[in-house]
PDB file of N, CA and C in Angstrom:
ATOM      1  N   SER A   1     -10.600   3.143 -11.112  1.00 46.00           N
ATOM      2  CA  SER A   1     -11.675   2.228 -10.633  1.00 46.00           C
ATOM      3  C   SER A   1     -11.746   2.146  -9.148  1.00 46.00           C
ATOM      4  N   SER A   2     -12.820   1.671  -8.603  1.00 50.00           N
ATOM      5  CA  SER A   2     -12.940   1.618  -7.187  1.00 50.00           C
ATOM      6  C   SER A   2     -12.036   0.524  -6.649  1.00 50.00           C
ATOM      7  N   ALA A   3     -11.705  -0.547  -7.440  1.00 51.00           N
ATOM      8  CA  ALA A   3     -10.783  -1.552  -6.973  1.00 51.00           C
ATOM      9  C   ALA A   3      -9.409  -0.988  -6.794  1.00 51.00           C
ATOM     10  N   THR A   4      -9.007  -0.075  -7.698  1.00 51.00           N
ATOM     11  CA  THR A   4      -7.723   0.613  -7.535  1.00 51.00           C
ATOM     12  C   THR A   4      -7.714   1.460  -6.292  1.00 51.00           C
ATOM     13  N   VAL A   5      -8.739   2.211  -6.129  1.00 49.00           N
ATOM     14  CA  VAL A   5      -8.808   3.093  -4.880  1.00 49.00           C
ATOM     15  C   VAL A   5      -8.765   2.206  -3.662  1.00 49.00           C
ATOM     16  N   SER A   6      -9.541   1.155  -3.694  1.00 52.00           N
ATOM     17  CA  SER A   6      -9.535   0.254  -2.509  1.00 52.00           C
ATOM     18  C   SER A   6      -8.133  -0.325  -2.217  1.00 52.00           C
ATOM     19  N   LEU A   7      -7.503  -0.768  -3.285  1.00 50.00           N
ATOM     20  CA  LEU A   7      -6.172  -1.309  -3.196  1.00 50.00           C
ATOM     21  C   LEU A   7      -5.261  -0.312  -2.567  1.00 50.00           C
ATOM     22  N   TYR A   8      -5.254   0.965  -3.027  1.00 52.00           N
ATOM     23  CA  TYR A   8      -4.391   1.991  -2.515  1.00 52.00           C
ATOM     24  C   TYR A   8      -4.735   2.171  -1.027  1.00 52.00           C
ATOM     25  N   GLN A   9      -5.883   2.229  -0.681  1.00 52.00           N
ATOM     26  CA  GLN A   9      -6.300   2.429   0.700  1.00 52.00           C
ATOM     27  C   GLN A   9      -5.756   1.353   1.548  1.00 52.00           C
ATOM     28  N   ILE A  10      -5.860   0.131   1.079  1.00 49.00           N
ATOM     29  CA  ILE A  10      -5.430  -1.029   1.849  1.00 49.00           C
ATOM     30  C   ILE A  10      -3.855  -0.996   2.058  1.00 49.00           C
ATOM     31  N   LEU A  11      -3.143  -0.582   1.015  1.00 55.00           N
ATOM     32  CA  LEU A  11      -1.740  -0.571   1.096  1.00 55.00           C
ATOM     33  C   LEU A  11      -1.219   0.450   2.126  1.00 55.00           C
ATOM     34  N   VAL A  12      -1.928   1.444   2.421  1.00 59.00           N
ATOM     35  CA  VAL A  12      -1.451   2.400   3.345  1.00 59.00           C
ATOM     36  C   VAL A  12      -1.989   2.206   4.751  1.00 59.00           C
ATOM     37  N   LEU A  13      -2.775   1.198   4.920  1.00 60.00           N
ATOM     38  CA  LEU A  13      -3.251   0.848   6.365  1.00 60.00           C
ATOM     39  C   LEU A  13      -2.318  -0.064   7.020  1.00 60.00           C
ATOM     40  N   SER A  14      -2.119   0.251   8.244  1.00 68.00           N
ATOM     41  CA  SER A  14      -1.301  -0.590   9.141  1.00 68.00           C
ATOM     42  C   SER A  14      -2.201  -1.738   9.706  1.00 68.00           C
ATOM     43  N   VAL A  15      -1.720  -2.899   9.728  1.00 68.00           N
ATOM     44  CA  VAL A  15      -2.501  -3.992  10.306  1.00 68.00           C
ATOM     45  C   VAL A  15      -2.616  -3.822  11.814  1.00 68.00           C
ATOM     46  N   THR A  16      -1.641  -3.301  12.420  1.00 68.00           N
ATOM     47  CA  THR A  16      -1.715  -3.159  13.962  1.00 68.00           C
ATOM     48  C   THR A  16      -2.090  -1.731  14.413  1.00 68.00           C
ATOM     49  N   LEU A  17      -1.982  -0.670  13.563  1.00 66.00           N
ATOM     50  CA  LEU A  17      -2.195   0.672  14.077  1.00 66.00           C
ATOM     51  C   LEU A  17      -3.529   1.209  13.561  1.00 66.00           C
ATOM     52  N   ASP A  18      -4.095   0.669  12.546  1.00 75.00           N
ATOM     53  CA  ASP A  18      -5.357   1.208  12.014  1.00 75.00           C
ATOM     54  C   ASP A  18      -6.480   0.109  12.121  1.00 75.00           C
ATOM     55  N   GLU A  19      -7.679   0.605  12.104  1.00 83.00           N
ATOM     56  CA  GLU A  19      -8.838  -0.175  12.103  1.00 83.00           C
ATOM     57  C   GLU A  19      -9.323  -0.351  10.647  1.00 83.00           C
ATOM     58  N   TRP A  20      -9.504  -1.580  10.254  1.00 84.00           N
ATOM     59  CA  TRP A  20     -10.034  -1.892   8.974  1.00 84.00           C
ATOM     60  C   TRP A  20     -11.496  -2.077   8.819  1.00 84.00           C
ATOM     61  N   SER A  21     -12.145  -1.404   7.805  1.00 88.00           N
ATOM     62  CA  SER A  21     -13.563  -1.648   7.600  1.00 88.00           C
ATOM     63  C   SER A  21     -13.773  -3.040   7.086  1.00 88.00           C
ATOM     64  N   ASP A  22     -14.960  -3.498   7.122  1.00 91.00           N
ATOM     65  CA  ASP A  22     -15.272  -4.813   6.498  1.00 91.00           C
ATOM     66  C   ASP A  22     -15.018  -4.765   4.964  1.00 91.00           C
ATOM     67  N   GLU A  23     -15.293  -3.615   4.325  1.00 90.00           N
ATOM     68  CA  GLU A  23     -15.077  -3.434   2.906  1.00 90.00           C
ATOM     69  C   GLU A  23     -13.594  -3.553   2.594  1.00 90.00           C
ATOM     70  N   GLU A  24     -12.742  -2.936   3.405  1.00 85.00           N
ATOM     71  CA  GLU A  24     -11.281  -2.962   3.209  1.00 85.00           C
ATOM     72  C   GLU A  24     -10.719  -4.424   3.372  1.00 85.00           C
ATOM     73  N   VAL A  25     -11.215  -5.078   4.362  1.00 86.00           N
ATOM     74  CA  VAL A  25     -10.866  -6.542   4.569  1.00 86.00           C
ATOM     75  C   VAL A  25     -11.379  -7.372   3.372  1.00 86.00           C
ATOM     76  N   ASP A  26     -12.584  -7.209   2.948  1.00 90.00           N
ATOM     77  CA  ASP A  26     -13.096  -7.935   1.844  1.00 90.00           C
ATOM     78  C   ASP A  26     -12.276  -7.641   0.595  1.00 90.00           C
ATOM     79  N   SER A  27     -11.935  -6.407   0.315  1.00 87.00           N
ATOM     80  CA  SER A  27     -11.075  -6.057  -0.854  1.00 87.00           C
ATOM     81  C   SER A  27      -9.736  -6.742  -0.720  1.00 87.00           C
ATOM     82  N   MET A  28      -9.138  -6.780   0.383  1.00 84.00           N
ATOM     83  CA  MET A  28      -7.830  -7.508   0.559  1.00 84.00           C
ATOM     84  C   MET A  28      -7.920  -8.961   0.272  1.00 84.00           C
ATOM     85  N   ILE A  29      -9.015  -9.576   0.764  1.00 88.00           N
ATOM     86  CA  ILE A  29      -9.279 -11.046   0.486  1.00 88.00           C
ATOM     87  C   ILE A  29      -9.530 -11.230  -1.050  1.00 88.00           C
ATOM     88  N   GLU A  30     -10.252 -10.349  -1.579  1.00 89.00           N
ATOM     89  CA  GLU A  30     -10.631 -10.528  -3.017  1.00 89.00           C
ATOM     90  C   GLU A  30      -9.312 -10.466  -3.937  1.00 89.00           C
ATOM     91  N   ILE A  31      -8.409  -9.627  -3.616  1.00 86.00           N
ATOM     92  CA  ILE A  31      -7.194  -9.514  -4.483  1.00 86.00           C
ATOM     93  C   ILE A  31      -6.166 -10.559  -4.127  1.00 86.00           C
ATOM     94  N   GLY A  32      -6.400 -11.333  -3.099  1.00 88.00           N
ATOM     95  CA  GLY A  32      -5.507 -12.452  -2.831  1.00 88.00           C
ATOM     96  C   GLY A  32      -4.430 -12.217  -1.682  1.00 88.00           C
ATOM     97  N   GLY A  33      -4.640 -11.178  -0.896  1.00 85.00           N
ATOM     98  CA  GLY A  33      -3.789 -10.909   0.244  1.00 85.00           C
ATOM     99  C   GLY A  33      -2.621  -9.980  -0.057  1.00 85.00           C
ATOM    100  N   ASN A  34      -1.754  -9.844   0.884  1.00 82.00           N
ATOM    101  CA  ASN A  34      -0.711  -8.766   0.848  1.00 82.00           C
ATOM    102  C   ASN A  34       0.293  -9.031  -0.289  1.00 82.00           C
ATOM    103  N   ALA A  35       0.697 -10.299  -0.522  1.00 86.00           N
ATOM    104  CA  ALA A  35       1.652 -10.537  -1.524  1.00 86.00           C
ATOM    105  C   ALA A  35       1.096 -10.143  -2.883  1.00 86.00           C
ATOM    106  N   SER A  36      -0.165 -10.484  -3.122  1.00 88.00           N
ATOM    107  CA  SER A  36      -0.775 -10.132  -4.421  1.00 88.00           C
ATOM    108  C   SER A  36      -0.969  -8.621  -4.556  1.00 88.00           C
ATOM    109  N   ALA A  37      -1.360  -7.996  -3.472  1.00 82.00           N
ATOM    110  CA  ALA A  37      -1.472  -6.497  -3.518  1.00 82.00           C
ATOM    111  C   ALA A  37      -0.189  -5.832  -3.815  1.00 82.00           C
ATOM    112  N   ASN A  38       0.920  -6.367  -3.171  1.00 83.00           N
ATOM    113  CA  ASN A  38       2.238  -5.795  -3.440  1.00 83.00           C
ATOM    114  C   ASN A  38       2.607  -5.950  -4.916  1.00 83.00           C
ATOM    115  N   SER A  39       2.403  -7.113  -5.528  1.00 87.00           N
ATOM    116  CA  SER A  39       2.708  -7.329  -6.878  1.00 87.00           C
ATOM    117  C   SER A  39       1.984  -6.399  -7.830  1.00 87.00           C
ATOM    118  N   ILE A  40       0.698  -6.177  -7.550  1.00 84.00           N
ATOM    119  CA  ILE A  40      -0.035  -5.243  -8.353  1.00 84.00           C
ATOM    120  C   ILE A  40       0.464  -3.834  -8.183  1.00 84.00           C
ATOM    121  N   TYR A  41       0.715  -3.411  -6.993  1.00 81.00           N
ATOM    122  CA  TYR A  41       1.217  -2.073  -6.654  1.00 81.00           C
ATOM    123  C   TYR A  41       2.594  -1.886  -7.305  1.00 81.00           C
ATOM    124  N   LYS A  42       3.436  -2.888  -7.219  1.00 84.00           N
ATOM    125  CA  LYS A  42       4.854  -2.694  -7.757  1.00 84.00           C
ATOM    126  C   LYS A  42       4.805  -2.517  -9.277  1.00 84.00           C
ATOM    127  N   ALA A  43       3.823  -3.083  -9.914  1.00 87.00           N
ATOM    128  CA  ALA A  43       3.703  -2.981 -11.326  1.00 87.00           C
ATOM    129  C   ALA A  43       3.484  -1.556 -11.851  1.00 87.00           C
ATOM    130  N   PHE A  44       3.014  -0.669 -10.940  1.00 86.00           N
ATOM    131  CA  PHE A  44       2.777   0.650 -11.272  1.00 86.00           C
ATOM    132  C   PHE A  44       3.815   1.676 -10.753  1.00 86.00           C
ATOM    133  N   ILE A  45       4.936   1.212 -10.234  1.00 86.00           N
ATOM    134  CA  ILE A  45       5.946   2.106  -9.782  1.00 86.00           C
ATOM    135  C   ILE A  45       6.735   2.666 -10.994  1.00 86.00           C
ATOM    136  N   PRO A  46       6.760   4.008 -11.094  1.00 85.00           N
ATOM    137  CA  PRO A  46       7.422   4.584 -12.322  1.00 85.00           C
ATOM    138  C   PRO A  46       8.844   4.216 -12.386  1.00 85.00           C
ATOM    139  N   ASP A  47       9.376   4.229 -13.661  1.00 88.00           N
ATOM    140  CA  ASP A  47      10.815   3.976 -13.856  1.00 88.00           C
ATOM    141  C   ASP A  47      11.629   4.972 -13.045  1.00 88.00           C
ATOM    142  N   GLY A  48      12.735   4.559 -12.478  1.00 85.00           N
ATOM    143  CA  GLY A  48      13.551   5.426 -11.737  1.00 85.00           C
ATOM    144  C   GLY A  48      13.252   5.482 -10.226  1.00 85.00           C
ATOM    145  N   PHE A  49      12.177   4.844  -9.866  1.00 84.00           N
ATOM    146  CA  PHE A  49      11.739   4.812  -8.420  1.00 84.00           C
ATOM    147  C   PHE A  49      11.892   3.375  -7.915  1.00 84.00           C
ATOM    148  N   SER A  50      12.163   3.249  -6.776  1.00 85.00           N
ATOM    149  CA  SER A  50      12.188   1.930  -6.055  1.00 85.00           C
ATOM    150  C   SER A  50      11.587   1.989  -4.718  1.00 85.00           C
ATOM    151  N   LYS A  51      10.918   0.868  -4.316  1.00 86.00           N
ATOM    152  CA  LYS A  51      10.268   0.804  -3.028  1.00 86.00           C
ATOM    153  C   LYS A  51      11.395   0.867  -2.002  1.00 86.00           C
ATOM    154  N   PRO A  52      11.150   1.685  -0.979  1.00 87.00           N
ATOM    155  CA  PRO A  52      12.131   1.840   0.179  1.00 87.00           C
ATOM    156  C   PRO A  52      12.246   0.414   0.882  1.00 87.00           C
ATOM    157  N   GLY A  53      13.420   0.153   1.307  1.00 87.00           N
ATOM    158  CA  GLY A  53      13.655  -1.152   1.956  1.00 87.00           C
ATOM    159  C   GLY A  53      13.360  -1.030   3.468  1.00 87.00           C
ATOM    160  N   PRO A  54      13.476  -2.108   4.216  1.00 87.00           N
ATOM    161  CA  PRO A  54      13.105  -2.124   5.628  1.00 87.00           C
ATOM    162  C   PRO A  54      13.939  -1.174   6.508  1.00 87.00           C
ATOM    163  N   ASP A  55      15.033  -0.758   6.069  1.00 91.00           N
ATOM    164  CA  ASP A  55      15.870   0.182   6.823  1.00 91.00           C
ATOM    165  C   ASP A  55      15.679   1.620   6.423  1.00 91.00           C
ATOM    166  N   ALA A  56      14.805   1.905   5.500  1.00 89.00           N
ATOM    167  CA  ALA A  56      14.521   3.259   5.031  1.00 89.00           C
ATOM    168  C   ALA A  56      14.073   4.154   6.184  1.00 89.00           C
ATOM    169  N   THR A  57      14.407   5.416   6.066  1.00 90.00           N
ATOM    170  CA  THR A  57      14.042   6.369   7.079  1.00 90.00           C
ATOM    171  C   THR A  57      12.507   6.770   6.806  1.00 90.00           C
ATOM    172  N   HIS A  58      11.941   7.411   7.793  1.00 90.00           N
ATOM    173  CA  HIS A  58      10.548   7.836   7.674  1.00 90.00           C
ATOM    174  C   HIS A  58      10.429   8.847   6.463  1.00 90.00           C
ATOM    175  N   ASP A  59      11.459   9.728   6.325  1.00 89.00           N
ATOM    176  CA  ASP A  59      11.369  10.686   5.276  1.00 89.00           C
ATOM    177  C   ASP A  59      11.477   9.953   3.884  1.00 89.00           C
ATOM    178  N   GLN A  60      12.302   8.953   3.742  1.00 88.00           N
ATOM    179  CA  GLN A  60      12.396   8.209   2.581  1.00 88.00           C
ATOM    180  C   GLN A  60      11.071   7.530   2.198  1.00 88.00           C
ATOM    181  N   ARG A  61      10.424   7.031   3.142  1.00 85.00           N
ATOM    182  CA  ARG A  61       9.145   6.321   2.989  1.00 85.00           C
ATOM    183  C   ARG A  61       8.091   7.422   2.553  1.00 85.00           C
ATOM    184  N   MET A  62       8.068   8.541   3.209  1.00 83.00           N
ATOM    185  CA  MET A  62       7.083   9.551   2.854  1.00 83.00           C
ATOM    186  C   MET A  62       7.289  10.083   1.446  1.00 83.00           C
ATOM    187  N   ARG A  63       8.537  10.240   0.986  1.00 84.00           N
ATOM    188  CA  ARG A  63       8.752  10.709  -0.367  1.00 84.00           C
ATOM    189  C   ARG A  63       8.329   9.671  -1.343  1.00 84.00           C
ATOM    190  N   PHE A  64       8.480   8.412  -1.035  1.00 82.00           N
ATOM    191  CA  PHE A  64       8.019   7.288  -1.963  1.00 82.00           C
ATOM    192  C   PHE A  64       6.495   7.302  -2.097  1.00 82.00           C
ATOM    193  N   ILE A  65       5.841   7.423  -0.989  1.00 78.00           N
ATOM    194  CA  ILE A  65       4.326   7.478  -0.946  1.00 78.00           C
ATOM    195  C   ILE A  65       3.750   8.594  -1.831  1.00 78.00           C
ATOM    196  N   ARG A  66       4.419   9.749  -1.642  1.00 77.00           N
ATOM    197  CA  ARG A  66       3.907  10.937  -2.360  1.00 77.00           C
ATOM    198  C   ARG A  66       4.313  10.871  -3.791  1.00 77.00           C
TER     199      ARG A  66
END
């Protein structure tokens, strides 16, 4: 669905490094902000995978995203 696509796009945008379109900002507001987006996203992480922590390397983060 377009909501899922929008959610994915929002999750990979940096708040300070990327420019957000009005549609992306509206989508983030609609789903309830970052905490809500994270809970939706985490529900779809396959078994055996875990979200990299704050000390993860760039390579670990890239493997998780792919």
